[in-house]
Coordinates of C-alpha atoms in Angstrom, one line a residue:
X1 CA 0.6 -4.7 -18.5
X2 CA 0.4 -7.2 -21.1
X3 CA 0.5 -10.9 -20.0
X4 CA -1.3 -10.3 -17.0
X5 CA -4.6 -11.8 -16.3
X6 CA -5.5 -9.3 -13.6
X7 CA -7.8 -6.9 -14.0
X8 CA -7.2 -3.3 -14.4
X9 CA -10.1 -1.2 -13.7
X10 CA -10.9 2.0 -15.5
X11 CA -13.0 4.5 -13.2
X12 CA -12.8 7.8 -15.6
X13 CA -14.1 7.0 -18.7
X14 CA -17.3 8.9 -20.3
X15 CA -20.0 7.7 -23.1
X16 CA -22.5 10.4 -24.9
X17 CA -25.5 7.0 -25.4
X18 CA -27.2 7.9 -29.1
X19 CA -29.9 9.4 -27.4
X20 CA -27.9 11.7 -25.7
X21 CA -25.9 12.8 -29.2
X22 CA -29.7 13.2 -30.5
X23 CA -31.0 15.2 -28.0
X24 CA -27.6 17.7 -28.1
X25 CA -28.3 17.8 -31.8
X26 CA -31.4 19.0 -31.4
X27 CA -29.9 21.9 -29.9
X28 CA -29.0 25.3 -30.9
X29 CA -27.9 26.9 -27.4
X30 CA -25.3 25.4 -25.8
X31 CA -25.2 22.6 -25.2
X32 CA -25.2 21.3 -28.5
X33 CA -23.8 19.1 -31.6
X34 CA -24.1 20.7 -35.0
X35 CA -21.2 21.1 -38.1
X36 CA -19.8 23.9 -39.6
X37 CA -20.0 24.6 -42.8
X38 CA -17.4 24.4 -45.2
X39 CA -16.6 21.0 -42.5
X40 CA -19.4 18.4 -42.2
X41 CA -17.8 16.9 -39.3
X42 CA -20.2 16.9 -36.3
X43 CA -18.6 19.5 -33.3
X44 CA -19.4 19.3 -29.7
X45 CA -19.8 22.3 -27.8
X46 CA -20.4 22.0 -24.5
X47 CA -18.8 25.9 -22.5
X48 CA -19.3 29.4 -23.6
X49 CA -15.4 29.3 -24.1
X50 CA -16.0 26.6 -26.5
X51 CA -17.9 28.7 -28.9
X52 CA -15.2 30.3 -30.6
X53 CA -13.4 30.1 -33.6
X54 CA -10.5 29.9 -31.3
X55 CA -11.4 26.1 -30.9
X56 CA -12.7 25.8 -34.1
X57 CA -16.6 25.5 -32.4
X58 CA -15.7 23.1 -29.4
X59 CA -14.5 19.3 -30.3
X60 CA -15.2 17.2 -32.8
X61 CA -17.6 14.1 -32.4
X62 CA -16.2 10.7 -33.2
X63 CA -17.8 7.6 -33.2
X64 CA -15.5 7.3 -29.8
X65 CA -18.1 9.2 -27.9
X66 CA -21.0 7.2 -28.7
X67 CA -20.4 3.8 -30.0
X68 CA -19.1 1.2 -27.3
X69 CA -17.6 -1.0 -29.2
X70 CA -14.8 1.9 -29.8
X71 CA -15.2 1.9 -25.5
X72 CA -14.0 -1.9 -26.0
X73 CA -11.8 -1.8 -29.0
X74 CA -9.7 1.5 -26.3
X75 CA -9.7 -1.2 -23.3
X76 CA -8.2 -3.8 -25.1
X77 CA -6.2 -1.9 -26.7
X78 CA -4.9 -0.7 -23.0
X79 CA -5.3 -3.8 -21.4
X80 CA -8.4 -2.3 -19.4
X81 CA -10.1 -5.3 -17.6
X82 CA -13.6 -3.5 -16.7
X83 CA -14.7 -0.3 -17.2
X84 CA -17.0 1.9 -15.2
X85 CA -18.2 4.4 -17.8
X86 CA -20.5 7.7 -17.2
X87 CA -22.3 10.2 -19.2
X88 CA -20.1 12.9 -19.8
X89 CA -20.5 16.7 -19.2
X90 CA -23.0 18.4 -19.1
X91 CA -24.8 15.4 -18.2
X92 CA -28.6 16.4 -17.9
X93 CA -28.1 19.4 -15.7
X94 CA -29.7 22.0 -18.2
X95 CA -32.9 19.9 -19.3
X96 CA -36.0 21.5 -18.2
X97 CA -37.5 20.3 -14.5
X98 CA -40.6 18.8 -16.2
X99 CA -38.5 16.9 -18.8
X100 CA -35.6 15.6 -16.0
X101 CA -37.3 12.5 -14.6
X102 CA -37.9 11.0 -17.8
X103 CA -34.3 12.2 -19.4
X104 CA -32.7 10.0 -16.9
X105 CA -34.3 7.2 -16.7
X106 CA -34.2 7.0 -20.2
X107 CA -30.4 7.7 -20.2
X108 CA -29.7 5.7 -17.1
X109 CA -31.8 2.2 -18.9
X110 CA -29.4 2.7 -21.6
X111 CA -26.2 3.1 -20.3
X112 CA -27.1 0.0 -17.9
X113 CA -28.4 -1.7 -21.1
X114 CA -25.0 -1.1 -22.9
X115 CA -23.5 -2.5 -20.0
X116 CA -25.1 -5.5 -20.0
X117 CA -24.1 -6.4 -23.8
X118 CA -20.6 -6.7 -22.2
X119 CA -21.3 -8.9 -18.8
X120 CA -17.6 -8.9 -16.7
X121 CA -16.5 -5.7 -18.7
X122 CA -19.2 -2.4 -18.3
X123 CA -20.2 -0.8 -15.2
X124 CA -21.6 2.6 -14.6
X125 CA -22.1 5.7 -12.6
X126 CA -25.8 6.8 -12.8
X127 CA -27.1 10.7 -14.0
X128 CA -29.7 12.5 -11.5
X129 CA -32.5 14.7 -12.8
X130 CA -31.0 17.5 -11.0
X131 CA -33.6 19.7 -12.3
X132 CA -36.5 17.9 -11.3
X133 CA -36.2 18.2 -7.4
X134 CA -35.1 16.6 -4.3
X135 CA -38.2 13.9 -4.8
X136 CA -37.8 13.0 -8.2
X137 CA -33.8 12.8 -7.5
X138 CA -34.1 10.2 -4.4
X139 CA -36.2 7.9 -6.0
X140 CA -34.0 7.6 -9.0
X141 CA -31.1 7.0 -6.6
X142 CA -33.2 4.3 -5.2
X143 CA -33.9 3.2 -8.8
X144 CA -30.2 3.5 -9.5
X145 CA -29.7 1.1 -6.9
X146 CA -31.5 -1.9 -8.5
X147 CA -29.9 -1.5 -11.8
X148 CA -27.5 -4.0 -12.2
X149 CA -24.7 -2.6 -13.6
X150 CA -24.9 0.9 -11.8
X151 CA -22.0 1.2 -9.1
X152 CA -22.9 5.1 -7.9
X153 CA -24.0 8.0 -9.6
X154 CA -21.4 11.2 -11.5
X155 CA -22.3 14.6 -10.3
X156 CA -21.1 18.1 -11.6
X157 CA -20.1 20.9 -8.6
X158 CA -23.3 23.2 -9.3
X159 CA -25.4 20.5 -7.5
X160 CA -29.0 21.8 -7.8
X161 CA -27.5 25.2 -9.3
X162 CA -26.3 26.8 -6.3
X163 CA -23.0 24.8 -5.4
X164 CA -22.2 21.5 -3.0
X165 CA -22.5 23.5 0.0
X166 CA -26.3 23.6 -0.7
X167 CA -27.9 22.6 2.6
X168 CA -31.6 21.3 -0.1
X169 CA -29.1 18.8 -1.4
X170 CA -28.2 17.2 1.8
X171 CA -31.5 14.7 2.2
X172 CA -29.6 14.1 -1.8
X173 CA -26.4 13.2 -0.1
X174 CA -27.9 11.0 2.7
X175 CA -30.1 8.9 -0.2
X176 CA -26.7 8.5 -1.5
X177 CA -24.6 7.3 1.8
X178 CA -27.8 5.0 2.7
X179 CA -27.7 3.7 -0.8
X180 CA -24.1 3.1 -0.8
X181 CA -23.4 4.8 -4.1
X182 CA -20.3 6.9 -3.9
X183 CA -20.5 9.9 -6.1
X184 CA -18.3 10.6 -9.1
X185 CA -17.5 14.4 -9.1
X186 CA -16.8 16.0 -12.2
X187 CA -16.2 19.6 -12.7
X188 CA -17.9 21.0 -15.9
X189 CA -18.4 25.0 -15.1
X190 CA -14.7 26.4 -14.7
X191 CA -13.8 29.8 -13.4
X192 CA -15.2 33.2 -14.7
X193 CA -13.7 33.7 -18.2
X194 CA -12.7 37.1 -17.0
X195 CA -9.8 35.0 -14.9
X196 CA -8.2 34.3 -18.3
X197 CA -7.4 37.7 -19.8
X198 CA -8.0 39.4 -22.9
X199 CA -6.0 36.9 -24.9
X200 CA -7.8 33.5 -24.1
X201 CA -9.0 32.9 -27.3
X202 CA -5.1 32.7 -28.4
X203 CA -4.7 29.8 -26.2
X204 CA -7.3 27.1 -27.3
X205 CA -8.8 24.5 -24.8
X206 CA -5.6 25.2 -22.4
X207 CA -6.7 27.4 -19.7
X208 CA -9.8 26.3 -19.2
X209 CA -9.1 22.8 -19.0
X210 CA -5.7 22.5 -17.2
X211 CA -6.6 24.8 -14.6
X212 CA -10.2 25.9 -14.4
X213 CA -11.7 22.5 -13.8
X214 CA -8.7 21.8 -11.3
X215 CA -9.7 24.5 -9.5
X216 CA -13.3 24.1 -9.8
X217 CA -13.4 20.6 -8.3
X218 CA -10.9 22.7 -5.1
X219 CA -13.5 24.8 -4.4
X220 CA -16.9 22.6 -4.7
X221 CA -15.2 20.4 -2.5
X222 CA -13.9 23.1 0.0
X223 CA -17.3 24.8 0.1
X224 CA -18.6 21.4 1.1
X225 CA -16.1 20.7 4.3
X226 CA -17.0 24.3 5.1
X227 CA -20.2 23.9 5.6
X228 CA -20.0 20.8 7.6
X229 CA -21.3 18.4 4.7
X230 CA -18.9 15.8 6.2
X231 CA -20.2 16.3 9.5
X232 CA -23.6 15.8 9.0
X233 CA -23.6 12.6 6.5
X234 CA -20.6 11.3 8.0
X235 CA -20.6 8.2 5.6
X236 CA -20.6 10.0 2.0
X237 CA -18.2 8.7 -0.5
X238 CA -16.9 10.5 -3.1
X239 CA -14.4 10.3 -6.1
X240 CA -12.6 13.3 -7.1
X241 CA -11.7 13.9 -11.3
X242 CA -8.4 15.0 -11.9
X243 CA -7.0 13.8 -8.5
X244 CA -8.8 16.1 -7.2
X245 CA -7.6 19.1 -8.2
X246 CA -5.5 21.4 -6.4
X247 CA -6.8 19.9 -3.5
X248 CA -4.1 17.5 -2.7
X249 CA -1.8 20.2 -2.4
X250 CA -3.6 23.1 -0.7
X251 CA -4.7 21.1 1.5
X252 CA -2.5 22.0 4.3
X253 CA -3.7 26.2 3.5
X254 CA -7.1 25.1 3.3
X255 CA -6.7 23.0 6.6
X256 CA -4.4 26.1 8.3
X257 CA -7.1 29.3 7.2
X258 CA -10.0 27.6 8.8
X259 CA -8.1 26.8 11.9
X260 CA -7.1 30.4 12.1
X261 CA -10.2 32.5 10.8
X262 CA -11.7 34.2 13.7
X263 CA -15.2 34.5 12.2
X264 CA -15.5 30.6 11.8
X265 CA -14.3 30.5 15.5
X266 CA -17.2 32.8 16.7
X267 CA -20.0 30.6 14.9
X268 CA -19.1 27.9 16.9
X269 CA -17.4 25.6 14.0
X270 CA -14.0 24.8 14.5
X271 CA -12.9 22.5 17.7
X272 CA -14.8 19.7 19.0
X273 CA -16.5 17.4 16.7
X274 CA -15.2 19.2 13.4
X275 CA -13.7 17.4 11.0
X276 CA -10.4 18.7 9.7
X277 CA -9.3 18.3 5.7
X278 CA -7.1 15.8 6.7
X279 CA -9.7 13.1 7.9
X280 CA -12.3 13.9 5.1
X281 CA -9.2 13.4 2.5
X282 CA -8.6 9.6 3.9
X283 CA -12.2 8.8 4.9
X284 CA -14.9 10.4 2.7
X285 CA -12.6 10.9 -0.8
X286 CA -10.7 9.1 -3.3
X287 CA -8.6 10.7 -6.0
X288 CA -8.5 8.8 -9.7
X289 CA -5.1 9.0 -10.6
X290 CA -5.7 11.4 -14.0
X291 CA -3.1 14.0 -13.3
X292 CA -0.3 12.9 -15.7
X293 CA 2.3 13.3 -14.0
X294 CA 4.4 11.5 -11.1
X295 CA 4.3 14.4 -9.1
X296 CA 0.8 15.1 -9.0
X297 CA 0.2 11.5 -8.6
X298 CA 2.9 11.6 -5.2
X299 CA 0.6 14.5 -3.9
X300 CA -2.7 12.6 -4.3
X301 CA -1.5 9.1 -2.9
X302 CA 0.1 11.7 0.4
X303 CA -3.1 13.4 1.1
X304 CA -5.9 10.4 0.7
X305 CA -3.3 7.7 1.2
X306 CA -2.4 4.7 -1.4
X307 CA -5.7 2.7 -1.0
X308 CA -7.6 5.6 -2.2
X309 CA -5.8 6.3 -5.5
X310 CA -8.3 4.8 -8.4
X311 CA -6.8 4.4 -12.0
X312 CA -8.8 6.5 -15.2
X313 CA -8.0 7.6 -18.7
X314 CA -11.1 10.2 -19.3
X315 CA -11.4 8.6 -22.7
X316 CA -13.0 9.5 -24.8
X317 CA -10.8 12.8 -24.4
X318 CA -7.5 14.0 -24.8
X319 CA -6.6 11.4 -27.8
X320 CA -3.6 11.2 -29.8
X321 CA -3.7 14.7 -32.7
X322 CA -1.8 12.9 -35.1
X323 CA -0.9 9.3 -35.0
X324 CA -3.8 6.9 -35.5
X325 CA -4.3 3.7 -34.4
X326 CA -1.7 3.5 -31.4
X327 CA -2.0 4.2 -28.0
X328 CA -3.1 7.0 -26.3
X329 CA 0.0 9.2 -25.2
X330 CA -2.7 10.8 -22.2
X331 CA -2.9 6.6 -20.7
X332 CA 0.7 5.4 -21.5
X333 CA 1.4 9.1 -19.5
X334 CA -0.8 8.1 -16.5
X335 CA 0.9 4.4 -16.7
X336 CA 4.3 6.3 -16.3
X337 CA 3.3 8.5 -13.6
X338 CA 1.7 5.2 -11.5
X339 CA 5.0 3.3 -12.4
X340 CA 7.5 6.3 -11.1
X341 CA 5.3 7.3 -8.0
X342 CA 5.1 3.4 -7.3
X343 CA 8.8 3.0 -7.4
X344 CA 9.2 0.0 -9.6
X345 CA 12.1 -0.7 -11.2
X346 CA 10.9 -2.8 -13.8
X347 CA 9.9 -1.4 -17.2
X348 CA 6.8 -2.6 -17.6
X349 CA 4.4 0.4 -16.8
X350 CA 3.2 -1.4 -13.7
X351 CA 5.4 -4.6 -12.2
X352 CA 2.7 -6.8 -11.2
X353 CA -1.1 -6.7 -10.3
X354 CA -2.4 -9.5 -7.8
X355 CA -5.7 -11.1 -8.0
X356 CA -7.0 -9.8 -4.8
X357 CA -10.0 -6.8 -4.9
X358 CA -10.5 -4.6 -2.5
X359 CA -14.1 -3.8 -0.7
X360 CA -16.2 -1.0 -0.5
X361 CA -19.1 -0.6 1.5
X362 CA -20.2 -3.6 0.0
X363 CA -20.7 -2.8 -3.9
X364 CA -20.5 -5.6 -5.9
X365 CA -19.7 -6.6 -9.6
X366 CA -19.2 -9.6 -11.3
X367 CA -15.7 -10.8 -11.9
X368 CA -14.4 -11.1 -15.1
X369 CA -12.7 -14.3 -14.1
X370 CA -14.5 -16.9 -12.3
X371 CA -17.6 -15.8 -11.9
X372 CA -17.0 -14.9 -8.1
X373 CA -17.9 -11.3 -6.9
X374 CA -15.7 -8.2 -6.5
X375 CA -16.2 -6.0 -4.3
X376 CA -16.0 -2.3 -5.8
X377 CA -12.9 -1.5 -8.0
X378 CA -10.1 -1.1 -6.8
X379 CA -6.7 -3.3 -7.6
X380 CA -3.9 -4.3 -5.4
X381 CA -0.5 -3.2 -7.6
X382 CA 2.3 -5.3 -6.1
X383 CA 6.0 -3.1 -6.3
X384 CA 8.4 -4.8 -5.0
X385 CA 6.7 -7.2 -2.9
X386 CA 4.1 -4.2 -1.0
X387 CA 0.9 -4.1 -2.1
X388 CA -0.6 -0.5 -3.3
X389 CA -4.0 -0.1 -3.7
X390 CA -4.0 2.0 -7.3
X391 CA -7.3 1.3 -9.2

């Protein structure tokens, strides 16, 4: 990637704003931010499986999580263009209803803020006072929309605590498809840690991350096409983490079970006007491309289709354990897997990125070159003379 002057735009990539490393360290349940002792280093804990000596007390806290000039010093470094950075989990779900509207506001001025120190570079996906209620919610979407450096809004797959098949979050999702703010899911919550066995604890961070947010995001998102969110706010765009999921590759079983479950049949929701997994995969979703792996990548640009394949690192996670100051294995890994599912024969980790941006229901930010405006963020990869929407 070096030499280009296009720009490569980074869709997954999380801040915790000081505020929001204050407020965790203010903490004693989870989640919270605290050392411990003989270590001073600050430990972020953030799940139940987290909070065991297993992990060594959840992660440790870098100045990578909260200071944005690391954010900058990791794009360069990568030859990232722009950025389009988001509070990480748990984002502001457990704050107390009467506390919510004025946590994100707060949270969402700074983010946009920090964004503005670095014109051409920072944009960002909003947080919602989910706690607060439906009213308090849509007007910060509404808020969100003035802000100039907000480009949609990150979401985790409780919704308003009872999953995305919530019918009181769908005047939520129409704010959000008037708005024009796709939403960011992120999974947070994982499966049951009964699913892992008896020896979980011997295996670190592994389970739960590799496959219980996978799977997490598979069935939010499956709930949601089963109860007919895609039916009735037609428009809704979302971004899966994690390529989302398992879903690219159940799809077909997921597609095949309703089809053939009798129940659904006698409630009147399969046939006429339904729409199948197929269509909501290449209309309503896009996959980022943080799946490591060519394969994964293959499945993801199959089911949603090559112009809805967006490029992430989730930075500040998954850096290198032992080598410092080089780059990230998790990005050059993702650069590999683009490059092989691409087919380019060159060995640069991407051949060649054209100038030319892509729209999206009208979002706009500022080019970094130029001044002109882009519309949304997603890059034209040019392989071998094809273009291949990838960003």
């Amino acid at each position: 990637m070096a030499g280009t002057t296009s720009p490569v735009v980074d869709i997954h990539t999380h801040v915790y704003p000081p505020s929001y490393i204050e407020l965790l360290k203010s903490r004693t349940s989870i989640p919270y931010i605290r050392s411990f002792p003989p270590s001073e280093s600050l430990r972020l804990v953030i799940l139940p499986a987290e909070d065991t000596e297993s992990t060594s007390r959840g992660r440790p806290v870098g100045a990578e999580y909260y200071d944005i000039n690391k954010k900058i010093e990791f794009m360069d470094k990568h030859d990232i263009t722009i950025s389009v950075i988001s509070l990480a989990n748990p984002w502001l779900d457990w704050v107390p209803a009467e506390e919510a509207v004025k946590a994100a506001e707060s949270i969402n001025n700074e983010v946009n803020e920090v964004c503005g120190k670095f014109p051409g570079r920072l944009f960002a996906f909003g947080t919602l006072p989910l706690s607060g209620g439906k009213e308090v919610i849509v007007k910060e979407i509404a808020r969100l929309k003035d802000l100039k450096y907000m480009r949609g809004i990150i979401l985790g797959t409780t919704g308003l605590g009872k999953g995305l098949d919530d019918p009181e979050l769908l005047p939520i999702f129409q704010a959000l498809q008037d708005a024009k703010l796709p939403i960011f899911l992120h999974p947070h919550y994982g499966l049951p840690g009964s699913v892992w066995g008896e020896r979980a604890n011997d295996y670190g961070h592994v389970l739960p991350l590799a496959l219980g947010f996978p799977l997490e995001t598979t069935i939010a998102v499956t709930r949601m096409i089963l109860s007919g969110v895609f039916e009735k706010v037609p428009e809704l765009q979302m971004i899966l983490a994690h390529s989302g999921g398992t879903l690219p590759f159940l799809a077909g079983r997921i597609e095949s079970c309703i089809e053939h479950d009798a129940y659904l049949k006698a409630e009147g929701k399969l046939g006429k006007g339904r729409k199948t997994v197929w269509e909501i995969l290449k209309k309503n979703i896009y996959l980022d491309a943080v799946v490591y792996s060519e394969v994964g990548l293959k499945a993801a640009i199959q089911a949603s289709g090559e112009d809805r394949v967006m490029f992430g690192t989730d930075h500040p996670f998954f850096p290198p354990l032992d080598e410092e100051g080089g780059k990230w294995a998790s990005v050059e890994t993702n650069y590999a897997a683009i490059k092989g599912a691409l087919g380019s024969g060159t060995s640069a980790p991407i051949q060649n990125i054209s100038d030319e941006l892509h729209q999206f229901d009208g979002l706009k930010a500022a080019s970094p070159s130029g001044g002109a405006l882009v519309e949304f963020f997603m890059l034209y990869y040019n392989v071998e003379n094809k273009h291949v929407e990838i960003s």
